[in-house]
């Protein structure tokens, strides 16, 4: 877990880097500039990782106790020995065996940074041939070309990165001096700090910049970014610590990043999960893949971006955990081939709204023991438009719904539509960790939680997240460490709280026509009883009002007097 001192270091670094980077933006929009900055952070990461492995390897080559040891006595001269060391340091297998990306000489950060300062049109250190083996025209010898060529070389030598890196720097409307300054700025991101390594620091900076760009882009930016606090809340409630984790509308991969943090926090290993995702937007798909590569998370996002509804890249996947924040109330999604799709087990979703298509797509991909969380517009909890009410009823009668959370407004950069979270579980029977919850649904009304972080956006505090997640886990009986609990009344620590949470039976939901709005069930917060008799209160309030009116008259007279002395009249 990050110490307070390390967290302060990261926060200070975030602000310094963002302020400096934003000053260099010039005429570029946030949407374009995003790829310029995040692509360079990725190059810095692979170079730092490569340099760190190279340093360790050199120690091993000179260490008599290591299998890689090269004995200087076996060579004719110190120069011959050093030459052999340098040759060994360029053996690709030494890096790939440690899951470190191989970085060819032309793409290493120091080479990039040094040559970014060369005069325009100067010969590149590797002559006039680019990473593709093509001759480089004089007009192409720019800093933008230099970066694109570095990315091309990295992709060429690392098949896992094929198609992931955004090689568009030479087409950006940033002059060489601005790109050179941006390279120098990213170069200031350190290798390590305290217990933080390059992966931790660069991963944190990458995530922070994603959030900042989402804010800068407003509505458009929100399409690739789910607020960190919402992602953290869902991950804390689902606790995806082992198995297959899937996000069919993954954006920049925020749910996977928080899953990694959750696993580390509880002493697990990221190797215990397999990550699957899908994204329609090509550049966002690239952002997500770089996000995973920086953290060393093995991922399967398909070979290309694709529309989840019409081109499911993981048709046979049955995931243990599914988390998603798809576009709300998506209208243009239906194609004729979707009629009778195997995913529509609970009813064909309306053609002008994809909410219940996303819901059923995720249910279809759940394993028999799987659980899921889906962010949807509030209308999904009560709408009877077309087939939505019938689909909701069928899902409830199949006893899949476990918890409904109503969220406060103004949480998202891209929409003001009020939202909720659906939590579903394929198995509500008793397990070694949870009590039996058949025929029960927990409702949480979190609309009063959070704080305004600025004039536009609301956010959750860590205490808000903990309060909501703890309520859910207590209700599940998670704190009982394997003791099977036959009834909710025996769950230690959980209790209904008026205005916030209530456990409800399926019979109660039937009586409410299968409406799932938490406010309908949790009631209102209990108010402190007013012990002051009405007659006494009325007398006190009337007296206070007379005093305030008298003071108002006095102040008005004083103002008139002062203005009269200055020659003014009211």
mmCIF file of C-alpha atoms in Angstrom, residues 6 61 74 86 122 124 138 158 168 189 191 227 229 239 258 272 321 356 362 380 405 423 458 468-469 518 532:
data_model
loop_
_atom_site.group_PDB
_atom_site.id
_atom_site.type_symbol
_atom_site.label_atom_id
_atom_site.label_comp_id
_atom_site.label_asym_id
_atom_site.label_seq_id
_atom_site.Cartn_x
_atom_site.Cartn_y
_atom_site.Cartn_z
ATOM 1 C CA UNK A 6 4.639 8.446 -1.452
ATOM 2 C CA UNK A 61 27.139 -10.788 -16.169
ATOM 3 C CA UNK A 74 38.721 -15.706 -20.484
ATOM 4 C CA UNK A 86 27.976 -4.976 -24.450
ATOM 5 C CA UNK A 122 19.795 16.684 -39.628
ATOM 6 C CA UNK A 124 19.424 10.654 -37.851
ATOM 7 C CA UNK A 138 14.622 15.144 -46.049
ATOM 8 C CA UNK A 158 7.113 -6.699 -29.847
ATOM 9 C CA UNK A 168 0.580 10.104 -35.632
ATOM 10 C CA UNK A 189 9.197 11.375 -14.461
ATOM 11 C CA UNK A 191 12.517 5.734 -12.241
ATOM 12 C CA UNK A 227 -14.718 8.488 -12.788
ATOM 13 C CA UNK A 229 -14.372 6.887 -7.470
ATOM 14 C CA UNK A 239 -13.961 -7.769 -5.136
ATOM 15 C CA UNK A 258 -8.672 -0.750 -10.050
ATOM 16 C CA UNK A 272 -4.615 -14.725 -10.607
ATOM 17 C CA UNK A 321 -16.636 -10.900 -12.820
ATOM 18 C CA UNK A 356 -31.357 -3.995 -21.564
ATOM 19 C CA UNK A 362 -23.379 -9.358 -19.571
ATOM 20 C CA UNK A 380 -33.749 1.224 -16.379
ATOM 21 C CA UNK A 405 -27.493 1.434 -5.833
ATOM 22 C CA UNK A 423 -25.367 -5.783 -9.126
ATOM 23 C CA UNK A 458 -19.516 15.627 -7.792
ATOM 24 C CA UNK A 468 -21.572 1.712 0.716
ATOM 25 C CA UNK A 469 -19.284 -1.298 0.134
ATOM 26 C CA UNK A 518 -34.154 2.337 -4.108
ATOM 27 C CA UNK A 532 -40.634 21.813 22.017
#
